[in-house]
Tab-separated table of C-alpha atoms in Angstrom:
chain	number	residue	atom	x	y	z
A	1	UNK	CA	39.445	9.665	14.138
A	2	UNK	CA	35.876	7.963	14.459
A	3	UNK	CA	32.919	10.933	16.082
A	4	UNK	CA	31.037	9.322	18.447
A	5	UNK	CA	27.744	11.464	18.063
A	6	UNK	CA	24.802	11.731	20.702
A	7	UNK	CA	21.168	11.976	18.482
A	8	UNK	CA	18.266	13.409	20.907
A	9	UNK	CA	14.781	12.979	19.838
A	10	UNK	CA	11.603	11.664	21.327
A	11	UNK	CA	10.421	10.688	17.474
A	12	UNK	CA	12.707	7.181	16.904
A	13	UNK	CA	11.924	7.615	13.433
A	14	UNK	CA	13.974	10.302	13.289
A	15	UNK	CA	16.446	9.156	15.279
A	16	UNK	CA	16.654	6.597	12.711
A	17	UNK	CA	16.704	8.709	9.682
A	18	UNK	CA	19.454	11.011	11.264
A	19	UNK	CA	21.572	7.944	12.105
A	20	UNK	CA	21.511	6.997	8.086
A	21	UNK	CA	22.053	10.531	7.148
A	22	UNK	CA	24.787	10.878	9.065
A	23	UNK	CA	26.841	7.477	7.295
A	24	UNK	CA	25.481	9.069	3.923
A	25	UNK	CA	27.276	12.020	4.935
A	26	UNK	CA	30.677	9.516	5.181
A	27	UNK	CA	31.240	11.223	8.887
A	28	UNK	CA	33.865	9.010	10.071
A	29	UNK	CA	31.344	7.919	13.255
A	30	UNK	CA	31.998	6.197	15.977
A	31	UNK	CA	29.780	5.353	18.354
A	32	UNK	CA	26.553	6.671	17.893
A	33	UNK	CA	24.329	7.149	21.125
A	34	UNK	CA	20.174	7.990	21.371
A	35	UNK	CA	17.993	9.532	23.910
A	36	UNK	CA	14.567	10.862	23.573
A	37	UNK	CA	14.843	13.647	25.607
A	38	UNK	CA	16.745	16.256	27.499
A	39	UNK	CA	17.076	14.366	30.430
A	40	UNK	CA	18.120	11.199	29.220
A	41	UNK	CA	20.505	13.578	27.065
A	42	UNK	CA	21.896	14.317	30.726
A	43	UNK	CA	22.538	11.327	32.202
A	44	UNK	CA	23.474	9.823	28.709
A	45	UNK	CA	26.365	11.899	28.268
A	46	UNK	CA	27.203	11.252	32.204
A	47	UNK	CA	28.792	7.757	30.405
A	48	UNK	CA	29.129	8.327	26.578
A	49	UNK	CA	31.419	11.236	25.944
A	50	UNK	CA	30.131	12.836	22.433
A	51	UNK	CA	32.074	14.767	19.985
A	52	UNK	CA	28.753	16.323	18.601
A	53	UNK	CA	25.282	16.008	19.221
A	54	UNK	CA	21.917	16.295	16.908
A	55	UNK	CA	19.236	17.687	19.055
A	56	UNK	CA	15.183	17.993	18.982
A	57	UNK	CA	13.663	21.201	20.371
A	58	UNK	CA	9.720	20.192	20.741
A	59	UNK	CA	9.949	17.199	23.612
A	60	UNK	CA	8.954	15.746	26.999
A	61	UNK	CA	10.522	16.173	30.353
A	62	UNK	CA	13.364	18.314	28.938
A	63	UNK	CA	12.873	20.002	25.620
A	64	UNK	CA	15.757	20.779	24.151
A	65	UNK	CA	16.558	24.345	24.383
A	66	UNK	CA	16.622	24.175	28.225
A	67	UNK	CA	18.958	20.539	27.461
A	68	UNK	CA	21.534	23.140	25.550
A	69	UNK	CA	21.333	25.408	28.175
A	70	UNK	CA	22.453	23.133	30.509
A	71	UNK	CA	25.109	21.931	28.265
A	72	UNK	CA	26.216	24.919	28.091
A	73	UNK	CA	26.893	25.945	31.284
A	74	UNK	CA	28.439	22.577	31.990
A	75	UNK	CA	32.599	22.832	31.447
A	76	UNK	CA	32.600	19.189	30.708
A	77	UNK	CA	29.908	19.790	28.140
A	78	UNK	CA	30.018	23.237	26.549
A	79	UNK	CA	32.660	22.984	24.068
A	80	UNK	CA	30.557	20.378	21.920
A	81	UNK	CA	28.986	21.268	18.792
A	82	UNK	CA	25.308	21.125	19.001
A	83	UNK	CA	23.270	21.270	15.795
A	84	UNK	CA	19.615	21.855	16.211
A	85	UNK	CA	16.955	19.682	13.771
A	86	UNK	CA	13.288	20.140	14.920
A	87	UNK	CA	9.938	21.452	13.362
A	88	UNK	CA	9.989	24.165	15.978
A	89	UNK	CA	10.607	27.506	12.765
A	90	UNK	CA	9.688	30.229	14.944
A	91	UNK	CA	12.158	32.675	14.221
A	92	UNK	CA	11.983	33.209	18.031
A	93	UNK	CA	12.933	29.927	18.973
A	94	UNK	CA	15.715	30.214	16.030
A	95	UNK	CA	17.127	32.978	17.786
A	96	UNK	CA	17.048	31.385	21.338
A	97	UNK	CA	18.509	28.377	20.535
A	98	UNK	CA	21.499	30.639	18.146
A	99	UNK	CA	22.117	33.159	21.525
A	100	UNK	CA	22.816	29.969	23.511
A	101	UNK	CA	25.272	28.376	21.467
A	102	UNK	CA	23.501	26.217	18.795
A	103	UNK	CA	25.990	25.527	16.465
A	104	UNK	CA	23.194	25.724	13.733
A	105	UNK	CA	19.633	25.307	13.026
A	106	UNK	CA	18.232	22.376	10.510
A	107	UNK	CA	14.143	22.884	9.796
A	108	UNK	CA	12.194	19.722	9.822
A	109	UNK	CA	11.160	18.232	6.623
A	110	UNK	CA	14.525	17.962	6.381
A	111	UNK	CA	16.789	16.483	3.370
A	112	UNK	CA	19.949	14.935	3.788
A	113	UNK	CA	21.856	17.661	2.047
A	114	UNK	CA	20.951	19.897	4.316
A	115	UNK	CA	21.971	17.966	7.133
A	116	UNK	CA	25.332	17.081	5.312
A	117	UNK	CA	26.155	21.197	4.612
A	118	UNK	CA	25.554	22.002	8.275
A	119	UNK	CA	27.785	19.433	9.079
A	120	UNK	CA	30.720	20.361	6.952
A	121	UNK	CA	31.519	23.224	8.905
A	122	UNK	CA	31.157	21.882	12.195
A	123	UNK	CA	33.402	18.475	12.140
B	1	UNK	CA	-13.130	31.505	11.374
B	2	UNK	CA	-11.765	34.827	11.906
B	3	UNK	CA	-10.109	37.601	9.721
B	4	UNK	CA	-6.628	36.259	11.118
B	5	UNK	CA	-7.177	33.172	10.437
B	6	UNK	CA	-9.356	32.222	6.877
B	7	UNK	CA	-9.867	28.807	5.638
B	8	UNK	CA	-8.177	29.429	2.601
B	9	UNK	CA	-5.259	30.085	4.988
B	10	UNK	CA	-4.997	27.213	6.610
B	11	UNK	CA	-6.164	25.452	3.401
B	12	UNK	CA	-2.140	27.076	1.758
B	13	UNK	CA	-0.569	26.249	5.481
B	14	UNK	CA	-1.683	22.463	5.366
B	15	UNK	CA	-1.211	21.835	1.569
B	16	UNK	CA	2.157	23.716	1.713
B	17	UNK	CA	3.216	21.769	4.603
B	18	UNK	CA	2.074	18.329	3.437
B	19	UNK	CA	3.599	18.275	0.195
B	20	UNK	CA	7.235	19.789	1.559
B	21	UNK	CA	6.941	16.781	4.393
B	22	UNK	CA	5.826	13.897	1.410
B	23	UNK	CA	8.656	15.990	-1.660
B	24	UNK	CA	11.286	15.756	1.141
B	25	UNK	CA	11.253	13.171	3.883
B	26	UNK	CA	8.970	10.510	1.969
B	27	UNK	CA	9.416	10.787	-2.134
B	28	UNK	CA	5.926	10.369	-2.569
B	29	UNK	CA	3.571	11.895	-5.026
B	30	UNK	CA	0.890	13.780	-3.003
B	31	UNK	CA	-2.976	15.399	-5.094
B	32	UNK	CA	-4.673	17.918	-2.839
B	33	UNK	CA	-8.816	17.246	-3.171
B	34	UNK	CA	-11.152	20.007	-2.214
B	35	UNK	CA	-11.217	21.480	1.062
B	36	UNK	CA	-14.171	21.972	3.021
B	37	UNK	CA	-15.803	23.064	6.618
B	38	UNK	CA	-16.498	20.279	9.005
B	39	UNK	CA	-18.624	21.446	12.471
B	40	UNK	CA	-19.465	17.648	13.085
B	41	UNK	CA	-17.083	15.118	14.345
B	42	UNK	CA	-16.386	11.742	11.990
B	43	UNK	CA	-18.816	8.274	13.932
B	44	UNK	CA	-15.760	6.341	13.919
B	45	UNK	CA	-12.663	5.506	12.566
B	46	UNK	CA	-10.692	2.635	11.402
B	47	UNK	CA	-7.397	3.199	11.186
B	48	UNK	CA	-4.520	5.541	12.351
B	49	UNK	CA	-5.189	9.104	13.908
B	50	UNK	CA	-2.267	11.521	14.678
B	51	UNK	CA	-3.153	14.426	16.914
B	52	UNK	CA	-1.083	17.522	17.442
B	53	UNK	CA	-2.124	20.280	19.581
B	54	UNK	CA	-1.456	23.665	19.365
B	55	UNK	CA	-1.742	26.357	22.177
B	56	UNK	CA	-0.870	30.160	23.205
B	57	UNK	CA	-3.340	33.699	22.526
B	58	UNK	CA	-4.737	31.089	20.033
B	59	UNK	CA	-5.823	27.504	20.469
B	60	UNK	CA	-6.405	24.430	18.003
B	61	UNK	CA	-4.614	21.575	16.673
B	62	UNK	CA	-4.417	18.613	13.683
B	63	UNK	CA	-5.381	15.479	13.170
B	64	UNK	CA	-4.244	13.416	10.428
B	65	UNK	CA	-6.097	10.225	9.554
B	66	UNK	CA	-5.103	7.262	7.163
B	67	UNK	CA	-5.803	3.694	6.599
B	68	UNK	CA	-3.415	0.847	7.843
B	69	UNK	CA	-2.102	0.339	4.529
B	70	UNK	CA	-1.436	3.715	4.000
B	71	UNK	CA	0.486	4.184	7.500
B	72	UNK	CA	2.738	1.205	6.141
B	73	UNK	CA	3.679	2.944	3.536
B	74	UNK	CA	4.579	5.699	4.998
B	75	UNK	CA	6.618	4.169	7.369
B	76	UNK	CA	8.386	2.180	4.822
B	77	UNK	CA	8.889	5.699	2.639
B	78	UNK	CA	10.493	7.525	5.863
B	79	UNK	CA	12.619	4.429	7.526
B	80	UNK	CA	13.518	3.252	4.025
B	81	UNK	CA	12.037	-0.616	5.722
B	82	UNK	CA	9.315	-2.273	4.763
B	83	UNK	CA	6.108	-3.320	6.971
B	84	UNK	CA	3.197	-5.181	6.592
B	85	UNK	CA	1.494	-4.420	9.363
B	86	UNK	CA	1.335	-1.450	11.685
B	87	UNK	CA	3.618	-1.941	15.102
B	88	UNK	CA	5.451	1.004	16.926
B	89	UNK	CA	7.911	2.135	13.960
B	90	UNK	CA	4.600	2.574	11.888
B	91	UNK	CA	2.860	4.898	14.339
B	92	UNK	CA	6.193	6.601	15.157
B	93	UNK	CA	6.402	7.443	11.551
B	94	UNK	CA	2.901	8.324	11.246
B	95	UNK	CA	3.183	10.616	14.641
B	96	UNK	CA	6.593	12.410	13.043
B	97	UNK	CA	4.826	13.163	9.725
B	98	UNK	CA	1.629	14.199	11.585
B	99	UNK	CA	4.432	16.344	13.602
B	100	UNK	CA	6.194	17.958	10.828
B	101	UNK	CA	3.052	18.917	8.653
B	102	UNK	CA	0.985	20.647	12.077
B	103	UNK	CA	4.691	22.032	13.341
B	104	UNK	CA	5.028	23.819	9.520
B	105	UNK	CA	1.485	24.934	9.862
B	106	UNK	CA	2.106	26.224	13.343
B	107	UNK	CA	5.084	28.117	12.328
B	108	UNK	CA	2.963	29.637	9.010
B	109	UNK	CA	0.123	31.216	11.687
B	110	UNK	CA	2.790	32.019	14.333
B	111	UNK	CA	3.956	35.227	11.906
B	112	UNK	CA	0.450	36.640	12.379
B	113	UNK	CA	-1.101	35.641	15.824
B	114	UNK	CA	2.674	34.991	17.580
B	115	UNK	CA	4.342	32.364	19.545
B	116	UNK	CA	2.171	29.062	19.411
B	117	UNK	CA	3.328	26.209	21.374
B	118	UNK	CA	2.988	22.484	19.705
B	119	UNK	CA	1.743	19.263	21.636
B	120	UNK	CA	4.234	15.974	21.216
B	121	UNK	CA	1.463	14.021	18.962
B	122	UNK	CA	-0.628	11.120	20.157
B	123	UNK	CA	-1.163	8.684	17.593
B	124	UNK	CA	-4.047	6.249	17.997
B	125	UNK	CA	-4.668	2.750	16.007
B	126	UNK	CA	-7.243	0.703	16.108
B	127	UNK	CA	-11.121	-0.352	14.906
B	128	UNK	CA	-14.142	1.656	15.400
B	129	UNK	CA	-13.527	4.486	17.584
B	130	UNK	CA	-14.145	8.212	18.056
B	131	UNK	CA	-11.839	11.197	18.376
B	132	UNK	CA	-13.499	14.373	20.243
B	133	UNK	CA	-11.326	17.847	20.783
B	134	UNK	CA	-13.054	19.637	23.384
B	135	UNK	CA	-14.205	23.309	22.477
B	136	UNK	CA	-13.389	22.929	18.271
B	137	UNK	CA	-16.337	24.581	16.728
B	138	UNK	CA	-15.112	23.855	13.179
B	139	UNK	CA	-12.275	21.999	11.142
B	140	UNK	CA	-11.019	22.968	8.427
B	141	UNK	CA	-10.770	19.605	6.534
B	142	UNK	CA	-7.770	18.781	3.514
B	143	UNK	CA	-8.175	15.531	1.479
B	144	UNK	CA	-5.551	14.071	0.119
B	145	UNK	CA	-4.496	11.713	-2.390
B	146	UNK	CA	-1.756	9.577	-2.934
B	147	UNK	CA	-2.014	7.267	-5.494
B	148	UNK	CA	-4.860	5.300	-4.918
B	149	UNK	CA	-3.961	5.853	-1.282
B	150	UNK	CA	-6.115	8.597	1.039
B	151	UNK	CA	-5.238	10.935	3.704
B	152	UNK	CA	-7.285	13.373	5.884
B	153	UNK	CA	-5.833	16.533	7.639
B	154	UNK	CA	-8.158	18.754	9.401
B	155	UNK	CA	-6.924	21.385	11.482
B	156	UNK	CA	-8.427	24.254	13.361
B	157	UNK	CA	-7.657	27.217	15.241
B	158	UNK	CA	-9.634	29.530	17.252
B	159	UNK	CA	-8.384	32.718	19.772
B	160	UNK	CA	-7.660	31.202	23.633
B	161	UNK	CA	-10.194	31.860	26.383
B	162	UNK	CA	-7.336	31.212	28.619
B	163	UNK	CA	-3.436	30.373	28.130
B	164	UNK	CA	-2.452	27.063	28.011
B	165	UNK	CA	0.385	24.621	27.661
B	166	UNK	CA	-0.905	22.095	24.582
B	167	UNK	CA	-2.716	19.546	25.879
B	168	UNK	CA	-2.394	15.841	25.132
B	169	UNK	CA	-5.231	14.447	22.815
B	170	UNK	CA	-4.559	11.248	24.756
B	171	UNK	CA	-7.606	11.481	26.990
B	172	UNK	CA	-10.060	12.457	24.244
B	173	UNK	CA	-10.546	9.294	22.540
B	174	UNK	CA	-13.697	6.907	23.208
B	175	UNK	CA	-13.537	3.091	22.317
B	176	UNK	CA	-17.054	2.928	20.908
């Protein structure tokens, strides 16, 4: 069955680069839906219903721990696997994202392996 | 400097970051030059400038500087698409590498001086302007090479009078 995914970034470049890592990881994807922050996250999801999302930490508006937080605490929302890929390595912010549900943590520079093993587990 | 913070520190931070960013994300060859102390501001540039800022009990940022060309390349390296001339997916690319190399430096320091927060980065392009960061005594400045390509980080840090969220670089550049 085809994952529609929901990528959250404010970089489109690595929106980009996620989107191709994600068909050389053969997911079987569906739809696949942007935003470039947690609050267009929000109201994105309002429409496109996601069966995981890739999320940013370090942006605008809405960064993205307080984005999973709100996921999180929304029914409609909280049962989605969330994987986290940002430069943010604080072992703090590691932790923070982990205690609210992050389904797992991917360090930017990133290689596609990486993204593909964190994957595995979660679709 | 301080004794926290050495520029043979941040001289290991930057390198190490730089050449995980360029192994991983780009698959390009990148030559460290010889690092050096710079109290004095470039004239002008021509060319692309990526600022990052960095903020908490210690205060600072990066700036990563290359030539048009250079930027291209980059671009086509991360978005695996080629351009000849810079437009917004070049100075995306050029902000996200800028990003990823400050962020990894940021995270090196945070294990000694604690949590540091990180600007989003302003990237600037165009002919014959200045860049000026309020309050930076010193940068620490990192050539590099690729190919017969060039690339300038300089990064400093310095402890926080006061603290505050990362501020935008956005407002510190003069047309000249």
């Amino acid at each position: 069955m085809p994952l529609d995914v929901l990528i959250v970034d404010d970089s489109a470049a690595i929106r980009k680069i996620l989107h191709r890592v994600l068909v050389q990881a053969d997911v079987p994807l569906g739809n696949v839906h942007e935003a470039s922050d947690g609050n267009e996250a929000l109201e994105r999801l309002k429409v496109d219903k996601v069966g995981l999302i890739l999320s940013d930490i370090n942006m605008p508006n809405m960064d993205g721990i307080e984005f999973l937080s709100r996921l999180k605490a929304n029914d409609a929302f909280k049962l989605v696997p969330i994987l986290m890929v940002t430069t943010e390595g604080s072992q703090a912010k590691v932790m923070q994202a982990l205690a609210l549900g992050a389904a797992g943590y991917v360090k930017k520079p990133f290689t596609a392996e990486q993204i593909k093993e964190k994957l595995t587990g979660l679709i | 400097m301080t004794d926290n913070v050495q520029q043979e520190d941040i001289v290991t931070a930057v390198g190490t970051a730089a050449q995980a960013v360029f192994s991983t994300m780009l698959n390009l060859p990148l030559e460290l030059g010889a690092a050096h102390h710079d109290a004095t501001e470039p004239d002008s540039f021509d060319g692309v400038v990526a600022l990052v800022g960095v903020a908490g009990s210690w205060t600072g940022g990066g700036r990563i500087s290359c030539s048009p060309r250079f930027a291209c390349r980059l671009a086509e390296s991360l978005l695996m698409s080629p351009y000849e001339s810079v437009n917004e997916d070049v100075l995306d690319a050029v902000a996200e590498v800028a990003n990823m190399i400050i962020g990894n430096v940021k995270t090196f320091f945070e294990e000694r001086l604690g949590p540091l927060g990180l600007s989003v980065p302003t990237v600037i392009f165009g002919r014959n302007y200045r860049t000026r960061s309020s309050g930076v005594q010193k940068w620490t400045v990192v050539p590099f090479r690729c190919g017969d390509e060039a690339m300038e980080v300089r990064f400093c840090l310095m402890p926080a009078r006061n603290h505050t969220a990362p501020a935008s670089h956005a407002d510190l550049v003069q047309t000249l």
